[in-house]
Amino acid sequence: MDATNRLVAGVLAEISDLLEIHGENPFKVRAYARAAEVVGHLGRSVAGMNEDELEALPGIGKAIAEKVREIAETGTCREQARLREATPQGLPALLNLQGVGPKTVRRLWKELGVVGLDDLEAAARAHRIRALRGFREKKEHEILRAVGVARRGTDRMSLTEAEHLADVMLAAIPGEAWVAGSLRRGRSTIGDIDIVTLAPVRETAHSLARVADEVIDAGEKKISIRISGRRADVRFAAPKDLGAMLLYLTGSKAFNIRLREVARIPGMRLNEYGLTDHKTGELRQFRTEDEVFAALGMSPVPPELREDRGEVDLALEGNIPPLVDVQEIRGDLHVHSEWSDGTMSLEEIAAAGEERGYEYMLVSDHSASLGIAHGLDAPRLARQQVAIEQVNRTSGCTLLAGVEVDILADGKLSLPDESLQNCDLVIASVHSAFGQDEDVMTRRVITAIEKRDVDIIGHPTGRLIGRRPPVAIDMERVIRAAAENETALEINASPGRLDLDDIYIKQAQERGVRLAIGTDAHAAPELAYLRHGVALARRGWCGPGDILNTRSLADLLERRG
Ligand code: DGT
Ligand code: CA
Ligand code: CA
Ligand code: ZN
């Protein structure tokens, strides 16, 4: 993200939180939160925008536009200063605690004099929280646990970890159960696992206790557990209200809030049990999510789109765009073999592709350069291409002869042009000098994009989830260059990367950039990661036409002419 946008979004979000702690107008609170979201996801820098241009952005009115300018120029604004002045310093951090919202923070502050984490912990240990009206012992335990988590530092799960734990739970639950929450929406990282089930309460509690580290809370409506150190919530539903429950627990929270607004217009209240008519008090229940959408006059919204990024309005018009489906993928566009640092032979890659019903697999081994073990130099790449032809004589799945060539620090590629010309498809990736500043890195990648022989930019931001932040790069410029040069950007489906992420995918898609889904598999089981790439593509609003891998072999090769 652009540094100015990051700064401005941070200040706006803080203002929203502080307003809420001070019990100010909820519309104003929402307006700042929304503006923070808009600026945070903006493709261009607000640094160069005047107030008129800012006001033209969705969710930004005159008052906020002025503040955006003020923050962009000075790093702060008077409103932020005023609110900070009026707020004890340790208070805003309490908002990050699980189960603690601004209203709770406000009450803890006003009624117990809590002004920070230490105070809060002391109050909980002295049982002063359960003494508050409307708070109970349970809430006090919850807060203590949250304080513990905050002290240890929070971290989110990778998709693979979350899927594994969800599978363990689904197997343990004695009845039908579905994954909800961020895992169902296909987010790149998962906070906690959410499951909805029709199974009986008692038996479920028993079965889950066997796989859990600890049962945090077991009630008639919900069970919360810790499993392998992670949190999971299980909600109980009945078949007649399963639809509303699944919808609610899938979220996102922002999407749910928008849906409730939609329901409010004809005088209904939407919650996890169904739609209640305000006048008659009658509750309508729904077996499926689609029935809820229909009752709201909307076409169904796929889970991956439920982030309040414009999908609700489209669904109300019946204009949800078609999204790419796993079935439409005809091949994997990023696979390593034992010729570089992978474990599969060429024959094994072809066999694995055939088994998955693919038309083609792009063999894209590393090029030789510093820091990559067993990378291919020009002669070995040529020999590999002969070996690939050999395999293709008998294989039902065609191996495409490719390479993942290094983009060196100066933007040059680590293989000569002739080598690249002999490839079917070329991925170019940054694997070194990650610390370059934004302009240098951006020009480096654009230099590669402009090369005639480069078809795909691999893992464009270089992030490793939980281990390495994205490189500093101006994705707006990269996306523009990719569009102009008809170079595809990769959606790297490896759960440790998931790069590009959804926001950039959407920006690229809107500009007509093609996206190539690749698993970056170094071993056969990793080929299954493809579904994560598809989920990410869907989160980025991609239809089949936006994805390179939906093309037939002939179409794909035609690109290179
Ligand atoms: P996560 O766990 O941080 O990766 O993200 P989610 O989306 O799974 O969030 P989580 O587990 O806190 O809640 C699961 C769903 O429950 C969420 O997507 C929507 C719903 N939900 C949670 N809290 C609220 C809320 O305060 N208001 C509304 N309307 N829905 C909520
Ligand atoms: Ca969750
Ligand atoms: Ca949850
Ligand atoms: Zn790579």
PDB file of C-alpha atoms in Angstrom, residues 58-339:
ATOM      1  CA  PRO A  58     -17.278   6.503  -2.408  1.00  0.00           C
ATOM      2  CA  GLY A  59     -17.948   7.132   1.284  1.00  0.00           C
ATOM      3  CA  ILE A  60     -15.918  10.343   1.454  1.00  0.00           C
ATOM      4  CA  GLY A  61     -17.787  13.599   1.979  1.00  0.00           C
ATOM      5  CA  LYS A  62     -16.582  17.132   2.323  1.00  0.00           C
ATOM      6  CA  ALA A  63     -15.698  16.995   6.023  1.00  0.00           C
ATOM      7  CA  ILE A  64     -13.650  13.824   5.691  1.00  0.00           C
ATOM      8  CA  ALA A  65     -12.021  14.969   2.447  1.00  0.00           C
ATOM      9  CA  GLU A  66     -10.693  17.999   4.308  1.00  0.00           C
ATOM     10  CA  LYS A  67      -9.270  15.764   7.025  1.00  0.00           C
ATOM     11  CA  VAL A  68      -7.684  13.440   4.484  1.00  0.00           C
ATOM     12  CA  ARG A  69      -5.839  16.439   3.007  1.00  0.00           C
ATOM     13  CA  GLU A  70      -4.829  17.613   6.444  1.00  0.00           C
ATOM     14  CA  ILE A  71      -3.504  14.162   7.418  1.00  0.00           C
ATOM     15  CA  ALA A  72      -1.731  13.652   4.089  1.00  0.00           C
ATOM     16  CA  GLU A  73       0.070  16.964   4.568  1.00  0.00           C
ATOM     17  CA  THR A  74       0.797  16.971   8.295  1.00  0.00           C
ATOM     18  CA  GLY A  75       0.522  13.329   9.385  1.00  0.00           C
ATOM     19  CA  THR A  76      -2.310  14.155  11.770  1.00  0.00           C
ATOM     20  CA  CYS A  77      -5.417  16.308  12.043  1.00  0.00           C
ATOM     21  CA  ARG A  78      -7.091  18.415  14.682  1.00  0.00           C
ATOM     22  CA  GLU A  79      -9.896  15.906  15.201  1.00  0.00           C
ATOM     23  CA  GLN A  80      -7.399  13.147  16.009  1.00  0.00           C
ATOM     24  CA  ALA A  81      -5.524  15.451  18.376  1.00  0.00           C
ATOM     25  CA  ARG A  82      -8.737  16.502  20.117  1.00  0.00           C
ATOM     26  CA  LEU A  83      -9.879  12.908  20.625  1.00  0.00           C
ATOM     27  CA  ARG A  84      -6.474  11.692  21.807  1.00  0.00           C
ATOM     28  CA  GLU A  85      -6.380  14.533  24.291  1.00  0.00           C
ATOM     29  CA  ALA A  86      -9.715  13.409  25.683  1.00  0.00           C
ATOM     30  CA  THR A  87      -8.860   9.673  25.879  1.00  0.00           C
ATOM     31  CA  PRO A  88      -6.641   7.839  28.374  1.00  0.00           C
ATOM     32  CA  GLN A  89      -3.650   6.484  26.466  1.00  0.00           C
ATOM     33  CA  GLY A  90      -4.060   2.775  27.164  1.00  0.00           C
ATOM     34  CA  LEU A  91      -7.758   2.664  26.325  1.00  0.00           C
ATOM     35  CA  PRO A  92      -7.779   2.258  22.517  1.00  0.00           C
ATOM     36  CA  ALA A  93      -5.634  -0.907  22.746  1.00  0.00           C
ATOM     37  CA  LEU A  94      -8.460  -2.632  24.647  1.00  0.00           C
ATOM     38  CA  LEU A  95     -10.505  -2.610  21.432  1.00  0.00           C
ATOM     39  CA  ASN A  96      -8.220  -5.282  20.030  1.00  0.00           C
ATOM     40  CA  LEU A  97      -9.297  -7.754  22.702  1.00  0.00           C
ATOM     41  CA  GLN A  98     -11.571 -10.552  21.543  1.00  0.00           C
ATOM     42  CA  GLY A  99     -15.141  -9.918  22.691  1.00  0.00           C
ATOM     43  CA  VAL A 100     -14.443  -6.331  23.723  1.00  0.00           C
ATOM     44  CA  GLY A 101     -16.079  -3.601  21.662  1.00  0.00           C
ATOM     45  CA  PRO A 102     -16.105   0.170  22.072  1.00  0.00           C
ATOM     46  CA  LYS A 103     -19.269   0.082  24.178  1.00  0.00           C
ATOM     47  CA  THR A 104     -17.631  -2.314  26.639  1.00  0.00           C
ATOM     48  CA  VAL A 105     -14.480  -0.203  26.690  1.00  0.00           C
ATOM     49  CA  ARG A 106     -16.601   2.824  27.433  1.00  0.00           C
ATOM     50  CA  ARG A 107     -18.324   1.142  30.352  1.00  0.00           C
ATOM     51  CA  LEU A 108     -15.123  -0.319  31.786  1.00  0.00           C
ATOM     52  CA  TRP A 109     -13.666   3.149  31.640  1.00  0.00           C
ATOM     53  CA  LYS A 110     -16.600   5.116  33.003  1.00  0.00           C
ATOM     54  CA  GLU A 111     -17.805   2.613  35.594  1.00  0.00           C
ATOM     55  CA  LEU A 112     -14.593   0.935  36.761  1.00  0.00           C
ATOM     56  CA  GLY A 113     -11.980   3.520  35.894  1.00  0.00           C
ATOM     57  CA  VAL A 114     -10.135   1.032  33.653  1.00  0.00           C
ATOM     58  CA  VAL A 115      -7.646   2.893  31.446  1.00  0.00           C
ATOM     59  CA  GLY A 116      -5.402   0.092  30.173  1.00  0.00           C
ATOM     60  CA  LEU A 117      -4.590  -3.605  29.990  1.00  0.00           C
ATOM     61  CA  ASP A 118      -3.133  -3.775  33.529  1.00  0.00           C
ATOM     62  CA  ASP A 119      -6.190  -2.088  35.054  1.00  0.00           C
ATOM     63  CA  LEU A 120      -8.458  -4.393  33.140  1.00  0.00           C
ATOM     64  CA  GLU A 121      -6.675  -7.507  34.288  1.00  0.00           C
ATOM     65  CA  ALA A 122      -6.709  -6.281  37.894  1.00  0.00           C
ATOM     66  CA  ALA A 123     -10.432  -5.502  37.697  1.00  0.00           C
ATOM     67  CA  ALA A 124     -11.166  -8.961  36.291  1.00  0.00           C
ATOM     68  CA  ARG A 125      -9.084 -10.715  38.947  1.00  0.00           C
ATOM     69  CA  ALA A 126     -10.829  -8.734  41.678  1.00  0.00           C
ATOM     70  CA  HIS A 127     -14.200  -9.847  40.197  1.00  0.00           C
ATOM     71  CA  ARG A 128     -15.260  -6.260  39.669  1.00  0.00           C
ATOM     72  CA  ILE A 129     -16.316  -6.895  36.069  1.00  0.00           C
ATOM     73  CA  ARG A 130     -18.963  -9.506  36.889  1.00  0.00           C
ATOM     74  CA  ALA A 131     -20.414  -6.975  39.332  1.00  0.00           C
ATOM     75  CA  LEU A 132     -21.327  -4.629  36.482  1.00  0.00           C
ATOM     76  CA  ARG A 133     -24.942  -4.642  35.420  1.00  0.00           C
ATOM     77  CA  GLY A 134     -25.444  -6.957  32.446  1.00  0.00           C
ATOM     78  CA  PHE A 135     -21.957  -8.494  32.740  1.00  0.00           C
ATOM     79  CA  ARG A 136     -21.504 -11.956  34.123  1.00  0.00           C
ATOM     80  CA  GLU A 137     -18.830 -14.292  35.353  1.00  0.00           C
ATOM     81  CA  LYS A 138     -18.510 -15.665  31.860  1.00  0.00           C
ATOM     82  CA  LYS A 139     -17.716 -12.254  30.428  1.00  0.00           C
ATOM     83  CA  GLU A 140     -15.066 -11.782  33.065  1.00  0.00           C
ATOM     84  CA  HIS A 141     -13.374 -15.080  32.107  1.00  0.00           C
ATOM     85  CA  GLU A 142     -13.560 -14.107  28.474  1.00  0.00           C
ATOM     86  CA  ILE A 143     -11.815 -10.825  29.188  1.00  0.00           C
ATOM     87  CA  LEU A 144      -9.077 -12.509  31.208  1.00  0.00           C
ATOM     88  CA  ARG A 145      -8.413 -14.918  28.375  1.00  0.00           C
ATOM     89  CA  ALA A 146      -8.336 -12.087  25.880  1.00  0.00           C
ATOM     90  CA  VAL A 147      -5.831 -10.225  28.034  1.00  0.00           C
ATOM     91  CA  GLY A 148      -3.670 -13.348  28.001  1.00  0.00           C
ATOM     92  CA  VAL A 149      -3.844 -13.558  24.216  1.00  0.00           C
ATOM     93  CA  ALA A 150      -2.995  -9.871  23.891  1.00  0.00           C
ATOM     94  CA  ARG A 151       0.085 -10.336  26.093  1.00  0.00           C
ATOM     95  CA  ARG A 152       1.299 -13.263  24.001  1.00  0.00           C
ATOM     96  CA  GLY A 153       0.627 -11.420  20.765  1.00  0.00           C
ATOM     97  CA  THR A 154      -2.096 -12.524  18.384  1.00  0.00           C
ATOM     98  CA  ASP A 155      -1.462 -14.406  15.217  1.00  0.00           C
ATOM     99  CA  ARG A 156      -3.759 -15.685  12.533  1.00  0.00           C
ATOM    100  CA  MET A 157      -3.760 -19.176  11.047  1.00  0.00           C
ATOM    101  CA  SER A 158      -2.713 -20.105   7.551  1.00  0.00           C
ATOM    102  CA  LEU A 159      -5.431 -21.638   5.369  1.00  0.00           C
ATOM    103  CA  THR A 160      -3.830 -25.074   5.617  1.00  0.00           C
ATOM    104  CA  GLU A 161      -3.731 -25.004   9.398  1.00  0.00           C
ATOM    105  CA  ALA A 162      -7.334 -23.801   9.588  1.00  0.00           C
ATOM    106  CA  GLU A 163      -8.551 -26.389   7.078  1.00  0.00           C
ATOM    107  CA  HIS A 164      -6.824 -29.151   8.954  1.00  0.00           C
ATOM    108  CA  LEU A 165      -8.362 -28.176  12.295  1.00  0.00           C
ATOM    109  CA  ALA A 166     -11.786 -27.718  10.691  1.00  0.00           C
ATOM    110  CA  ASP A 167     -11.507 -31.211   9.203  1.00  0.00           C
ATOM    111  CA  VAL A 168     -10.667 -32.665  12.607  1.00  0.00           C
ATOM    112  CA  MET A 169     -13.713 -30.962  14.083  1.00  0.00           C
ATOM    113  CA  LEU A 170     -16.067 -31.916  11.239  1.00  0.00           C
ATOM    114  CA  ALA A 171     -15.001 -35.534  11.677  1.00  0.00           C
ATOM    115  CA  ALA A 172     -15.641 -35.361  15.426  1.00  0.00           C
ATOM    116  CA  ILE A 173     -19.066 -33.704  15.248  1.00  0.00           C
ATOM    117  CA  PRO A 174     -21.795 -36.396  15.256  1.00  0.00           C
ATOM    118  CA  GLY A 175     -24.023 -34.966  12.539  1.00  0.00           C
ATOM    119  CA  GLU A 176     -24.113 -32.647   9.567  1.00  0.00           C
ATOM    120  CA  ALA A 177     -21.848 -29.614   9.895  1.00  0.00           C
ATOM    121  CA  TRP A 178     -20.584 -26.794   7.701  1.00  0.00           C
ATOM    122  CA  VAL A 179     -17.610 -24.469   7.834  1.00  0.00           C
ATOM    123  CA  ALA A 180     -18.571 -20.775   8.078  1.00  0.00           C
ATOM    124  CA  GLY A 181     -16.641 -17.573   8.918  1.00  0.00           C
ATOM    125  CA  SER A 182     -13.551 -16.357   7.103  1.00  0.00           C
ATOM    126  CA  LEU A 183     -12.540 -19.915   6.209  1.00  0.00           C
ATOM    127  CA  ARG A 184     -15.670 -20.341   4.118  1.00  0.00           C
ATOM    128  CA  ARG A 185     -15.082 -16.948   2.518  1.00  0.00           C
ATOM    129  CA  GLY A 186     -11.589 -18.078   1.529  1.00  0.00           C
ATOM    130  CA  ARG A 187      -9.653 -15.344   3.275  1.00  0.00           C
ATOM    131  CA  SER A 188      -5.867 -15.667   3.120  1.00  0.00           C
ATOM    132  CA  THR A 189      -5.512 -15.937   6.885  1.00  0.00           C
ATOM    133  CA  ILE A 190      -7.993 -17.144   9.466  1.00  0.00           C
ATOM    134  CA  GLY A 191      -8.556 -15.739  12.956  1.00  0.00           C
ATOM    135  CA  ASP A 192     -10.731 -18.471  14.418  1.00  0.00           C
ATOM    136  CA  ILE A 193     -12.709 -21.373  13.003  1.00  0.00           C
ATOM    137  CA  ASP A 194     -16.504 -21.126  12.793  1.00  0.00           C
ATOM    138  CA  ILE A 195     -18.731 -24.142  12.259  1.00  0.00           C
ATOM    139  CA  VAL A 196     -22.516 -24.504  12.070  1.00  0.00           C
ATOM    140  CA  THR A 197     -24.039 -27.888  12.855  1.00  0.00           C
ATOM    141  CA  LEU A 198     -27.352 -29.714  13.059  1.00  0.00           C
ATOM    142  CA  ALA A 199     -25.877 -32.309  15.429  1.00  0.00           C
ATOM    143  CA  PRO A 200     -27.326 -32.732  18.936  1.00  0.00           C
ATOM    144  CA  VAL A 201     -25.845 -30.430  21.575  1.00  0.00           C
ATOM    145  CA  ARG A 202     -24.833 -32.930  24.255  1.00  0.00           C
ATOM    146  CA  GLU A 203     -23.164 -35.472  21.965  1.00  0.00           C
ATOM    147  CA  THR A 204     -21.350 -32.709  20.131  1.00  0.00           C
ATOM    148  CA  ALA A 205     -19.975 -31.321  23.378  1.00  0.00           C
ATOM    149  CA  HIS A 206     -18.695 -34.772  24.336  1.00  0.00           C
ATOM    150  CA  SER A 207     -17.116 -35.465  20.962  1.00  0.00           C
ATOM    151  CA  LEU A 208     -15.474 -32.070  20.698  1.00  0.00           C
ATOM    152  CA  ALA A 209     -14.080 -32.373  24.222  1.00  0.00           C
ATOM    153  CA  ARG A 210     -12.108 -35.375  22.987  1.00  0.00           C
ATOM    154  CA  VAL A 211     -10.309 -33.437  20.235  1.00  0.00           C
ATOM    155  CA  ALA A 212     -10.014 -30.100  22.080  1.00  0.00           C
ATOM    156  CA  ASP A 213      -7.241 -28.830  24.352  1.00  0.00           C
ATOM    157  CA  GLU A 214      -9.922 -27.147  26.401  1.00  0.00           C
ATOM    158  CA  VAL A 215     -13.647 -26.521  26.213  1.00  0.00           C
ATOM    159  CA  ILE A 216     -13.849 -22.798  26.830  1.00  0.00           C
ATOM    160  CA  ASP A 217     -17.578 -22.581  26.932  1.00  0.00           C
ATOM    161  CA  ALA A 218     -20.380 -25.057  26.256  1.00  0.00           C
ATOM    162  CA  GLY A 219     -23.970 -23.840  26.060  1.00  0.00           C
ATOM    163  CA  GLU A 220     -27.184 -24.794  24.307  1.00  0.00           C
ATOM    164  CA  LYS A 221     -26.519 -22.463  21.393  1.00  0.00           C
ATOM    165  CA  LYS A 222     -22.787 -22.532  21.038  1.00  0.00           C
ATOM    166  CA  ILE A 223     -19.615 -24.351  22.002  1.00  0.00           C
ATOM    167  CA  SER A 224     -16.223 -22.664  22.021  1.00  0.00           C
ATOM    168  CA  ILE A 225     -13.066 -24.715  22.202  1.00  0.00           C
ATOM    169  CA  ARG A 226      -9.318 -24.384  22.000  1.00  0.00           C
ATOM    170  CA  ILE A 227      -7.865 -26.950  19.605  1.00  0.00           C
ATOM    171  CA  SER A 228      -4.122 -27.237  18.961  1.00  0.00           C
ATOM    172  CA  GLY A 229      -3.810 -23.816  20.540  1.00  0.00           C
ATOM    173  CA  ARG A 230      -6.401 -22.218  18.248  1.00  0.00           C
ATOM    174  CA  ARG A 231      -9.927 -20.989  18.852  1.00  0.00           C
ATOM    175  CA  ALA A 232     -13.035 -22.479  17.301  1.00  0.00           C
ATOM    176  CA  ASP A 233     -16.751 -21.732  17.662  1.00  0.00           C
ATOM    177  CA  VAL A 234     -19.523 -24.214  16.895  1.00  0.00           C
ATOM    178  CA  ARG A 235     -23.084 -22.897  16.586  1.00  0.00           C
ATOM    179  CA  PHE A 236     -26.132 -25.143  16.699  1.00  0.00           C
ATOM    180  CA  ALA A 237     -28.940 -24.748  14.200  1.00  0.00           C
ATOM    181  CA  ALA A 238     -32.138 -26.593  13.311  1.00  0.00           C
ATOM    182  CA  PRO A 239     -32.896 -27.534   9.703  1.00  0.00           C
ATOM    183  CA  LYS A 240     -35.678 -24.939   9.585  1.00  0.00           C
ATOM    184  CA  ASP A 241     -33.345 -22.034  10.396  1.00  0.00           C
ATOM    185  CA  LEU A 242     -30.047 -23.329   9.020  1.00  0.00           C
ATOM    186  CA  GLY A 243     -30.053 -20.785   6.179  1.00  0.00           C
ATOM    187  CA  ALA A 244     -30.091 -17.709   8.401  1.00  0.00           C
ATOM    188  CA  MET A 245     -27.526 -19.192  10.777  1.00  0.00           C
ATOM    189  CA  LEU A 246     -25.065 -20.094   8.012  1.00  0.00           C
ATOM    190  CA  LEU A 247     -25.489 -16.679   6.461  1.00  0.00           C
ATOM    191  CA  TYR A 248     -24.893 -14.895   9.746  1.00  0.00           C
ATOM    192  CA  LEU A 249     -21.888 -16.937  10.789  1.00  0.00           C
ATOM    193  CA  THR A 250     -20.241 -16.775   7.382  1.00  0.00           C
ATOM    194  CA  GLY A 251     -20.099 -12.982   7.545  1.00  0.00           C
ATOM    195  CA  SER A 252     -18.187 -10.926   6.955  1.00  0.00           C
ATOM    196  CA  LYS A 253     -19.294  -8.640   9.695  1.00  0.00           C
ATOM    197  CA  ALA A 254     -19.375  -5.718   7.265  1.00  0.00           C
ATOM    198  CA  PHE A 255     -21.493  -7.751   4.847  1.00  0.00           C
ATOM    199  CA  ASN A 256     -23.906  -8.721   7.651  1.00  0.00           C
ATOM    200  CA  ILE A 257     -24.314  -5.100   8.629  1.00  0.00           C
ATOM    201  CA  ARG A 258     -25.192  -4.173   5.026  1.00  0.00           C
ATOM    202  CA  LEU A 259     -27.681  -7.046   4.787  1.00  0.00           C
ATOM    203  CA  ARG A 260     -29.412  -5.903   7.940  1.00  0.00           C
ATOM    204  CA  GLU A 261     -29.749  -2.450   6.411  1.00  0.00           C
ATOM    205  CA  VAL A 262     -31.281  -3.985   3.301  1.00  0.00           C
ATOM    206  CA  ALA A 263     -33.793  -5.853   5.466  1.00  0.00           C
ATOM    207  CA  ARG A 264     -34.657  -2.768   7.485  1.00  0.00           C
ATOM    208  CA  ILE A 265     -36.073  -0.909   4.492  1.00  0.00           C
ATOM    209  CA  PRO A 266     -39.177  -3.124   4.122  1.00  0.00           C
ATOM    210  CA  GLY A 267     -39.446  -3.138   7.939  1.00  0.00           C
ATOM    211  CA  MET A 268     -37.744  -6.417   8.755  1.00  0.00           C
ATOM    212  CA  ARG A 269     -35.061  -7.365  11.238  1.00  0.00           C
ATOM    213  CA  LEU A 270     -32.468  -9.910  10.071  1.00  0.00           C
ATOM    214  CA  ASN A 271     -30.536 -12.003  12.549  1.00  0.00           C
ATOM    215  CA  GLU A 272     -29.148 -15.524  12.825  1.00  0.00           C
ATOM    216  CA  TYR A 273     -32.646 -16.973  13.351  1.00  0.00           C
ATOM    217  CA  GLY A 274     -34.393 -15.411  10.390  1.00  0.00           C
ATOM    218  CA  LEU A 275     -36.348 -12.357   9.337  1.00  0.00           C
ATOM    219  CA  THR A 276     -38.717 -10.749  11.807  1.00  0.00           C
ATOM    220  CA  ASP A 277     -41.475  -8.438  10.652  1.00  0.00           C
ATOM    221  CA  HIS A 278     -41.262  -5.282  12.767  1.00  0.00           C
ATOM    222  CA  LYS A 279     -45.017  -4.726  12.862  1.00  0.00           C
ATOM    223  CA  THR A 280     -46.422  -8.211  13.378  1.00  0.00           C
ATOM    224  CA  GLY A 281     -43.393  -9.653  15.177  1.00  0.00           C
ATOM    225  CA  GLU A 282     -43.678 -12.727  12.975  1.00  0.00           C
ATOM    226  CA  LEU A 283     -40.423 -14.659  12.413  1.00  0.00           C
ATOM    227  CA  ARG A 284     -39.761 -16.172   8.985  1.00  0.00           C
ATOM    228  CA  GLN A 285     -37.241 -19.001   8.995  1.00  0.00           C
ATOM    229  CA  PHE A 286     -35.099 -20.271   6.122  1.00  0.00           C
ATOM    230  CA  ARG A 287     -33.604 -23.662   5.372  1.00  0.00           C
ATOM    231  CA  THR A 288     -31.019 -22.320   2.945  1.00  0.00           C
ATOM    232  CA  GLU A 289     -29.064 -19.128   2.450  1.00  0.00           C
ATOM    233  CA  ASP A 290     -30.533 -18.750  -1.022  1.00  0.00           C
ATOM    234  CA  GLU A 291     -34.004 -18.500   0.518  1.00  0.00           C
ATOM    235  CA  VAL A 292     -32.854 -15.641   2.728  1.00  0.00           C
ATOM    236  CA  PHE A 293     -31.371 -13.831  -0.251  1.00  0.00           C
ATOM    237  CA  ALA A 294     -34.586 -14.374  -2.194  1.00  0.00           C
ATOM    238  CA  ALA A 295     -36.672 -12.986   0.679  1.00  0.00           C
ATOM    239  CA  LEU A 296     -34.471  -9.879   0.626  1.00  0.00           C
ATOM    240  CA  GLY A 297     -34.989  -9.509  -3.122  1.00  0.00           C
ATOM    241  CA  MET A 298     -31.382 -10.362  -3.920  1.00  0.00           C
ATOM    242  CA  SER A 299     -29.629 -12.905  -6.035  1.00  0.00           C
ATOM    243  CA  PRO A 300     -27.369 -15.199  -3.970  1.00  0.00           C
ATOM    244  CA  VAL A 301     -23.950 -13.778  -3.114  1.00  0.00           C
ATOM    245  CA  PRO A 302     -21.096 -16.315  -3.256  1.00  0.00           C
ATOM    246  CA  PRO A 303     -19.287 -16.486   0.120  1.00  0.00           C
ATOM    247  CA  GLU A 304     -16.017 -15.214  -1.363  1.00  0.00           C
ATOM    248  CA  LEU A 305     -17.679 -11.926  -2.317  1.00  0.00           C
ATOM    249  CA  ARG A 306     -19.219 -11.184   1.074  1.00  0.00           C
ATOM    250  CA  GLU A 307     -16.977  -8.320   2.109  1.00  0.00           C
ATOM    251  CA  ASP A 308     -19.158  -5.244   1.477  1.00  0.00           C
ATOM    252  CA  ARG A 309     -17.196  -4.181  -1.585  1.00  0.00           C
ATOM    253  CA  GLY A 310     -20.198  -3.449  -3.769  1.00  0.00           C
ATOM    254  CA  GLU A 311     -21.598  -6.981  -4.045  1.00  0.00           C
ATOM    255  CA  VAL A 312     -24.781  -6.217  -2.070  1.00  0.00           C
ATOM    256  CA  ASP A 313     -25.967  -3.554  -4.496  1.00  0.00           C
ATOM    257  CA  LEU A 314     -25.187  -5.799  -7.454  1.00  0.00           C
ATOM    258  CA  ALA A 315     -27.114  -8.655  -5.863  1.00  0.00           C
ATOM    259  CA  LEU A 316     -30.088  -6.348  -5.349  1.00  0.00           C
ATOM    260  CA  GLU A 317     -30.013  -5.614  -9.085  1.00  0.00           C
ATOM    261  CA  GLY A 318     -29.512  -9.305  -9.844  1.00  0.00           C
ATOM    262  CA  ASN A 319     -26.144  -8.519 -11.394  1.00  0.00           C
ATOM    263  CA  ILE A 320     -23.625 -10.591  -9.469  1.00  0.00           C
ATOM    264  CA  PRO A 321     -20.882 -11.303 -12.015  1.00  0.00           C
ATOM    265  CA  PRO A 322     -20.079 -14.919 -12.895  1.00  0.00           C
ATOM    266  CA  LEU A 323     -17.024 -16.131 -10.973  1.00  0.00           C
ATOM    267  CA  VAL A 324     -14.419 -18.612 -12.116  1.00  0.00           C
ATOM    268  CA  ASP A 325     -15.034 -22.150 -10.912  1.00  0.00           C
ATOM    269  CA  VAL A 326     -12.514 -24.876 -10.025  1.00  0.00           C
ATOM    270  CA  GLN A 327     -14.054 -27.080 -12.729  1.00  0.00           C
ATOM    271  CA  GLU A 328     -13.057 -24.555 -15.380  1.00  0.00           C
ATOM    272  CA  ILE A 329      -9.339 -24.781 -14.634  1.00  0.00           C
ATOM    273  CA  ARG A 330      -7.535 -26.717 -17.341  1.00  0.00           C
ATOM    274  CA  GLY A 331      -4.056 -26.803 -15.886  1.00  0.00           C
ATOM    275  CA  ASP A 332      -1.572 -25.658 -13.270  1.00  0.00           C
ATOM    276  CA  LEU A 333       0.630 -22.780 -14.355  1.00  0.00           C
ATOM    277  CA  HIS A 334       3.480 -23.059 -11.854  1.00  0.00           C
ATOM    278  CA  VAL A 335       5.125 -26.391 -11.019  1.00  0.00           C
ATOM    279  CA  HIS A 336       8.706 -27.240 -10.030  1.00  0.00           C
ATOM    280  CA  SER A 337      10.370 -30.534 -10.920  1.00  0.00           C
ATOM    281  CA  GLU A 338      13.434 -32.368  -9.639  1.00  0.00           C
ATOM    282  CA  TRP A 339      15.402 -30.519 -12.318  1.00  0.00           C
TER     283      TRP A 339
END
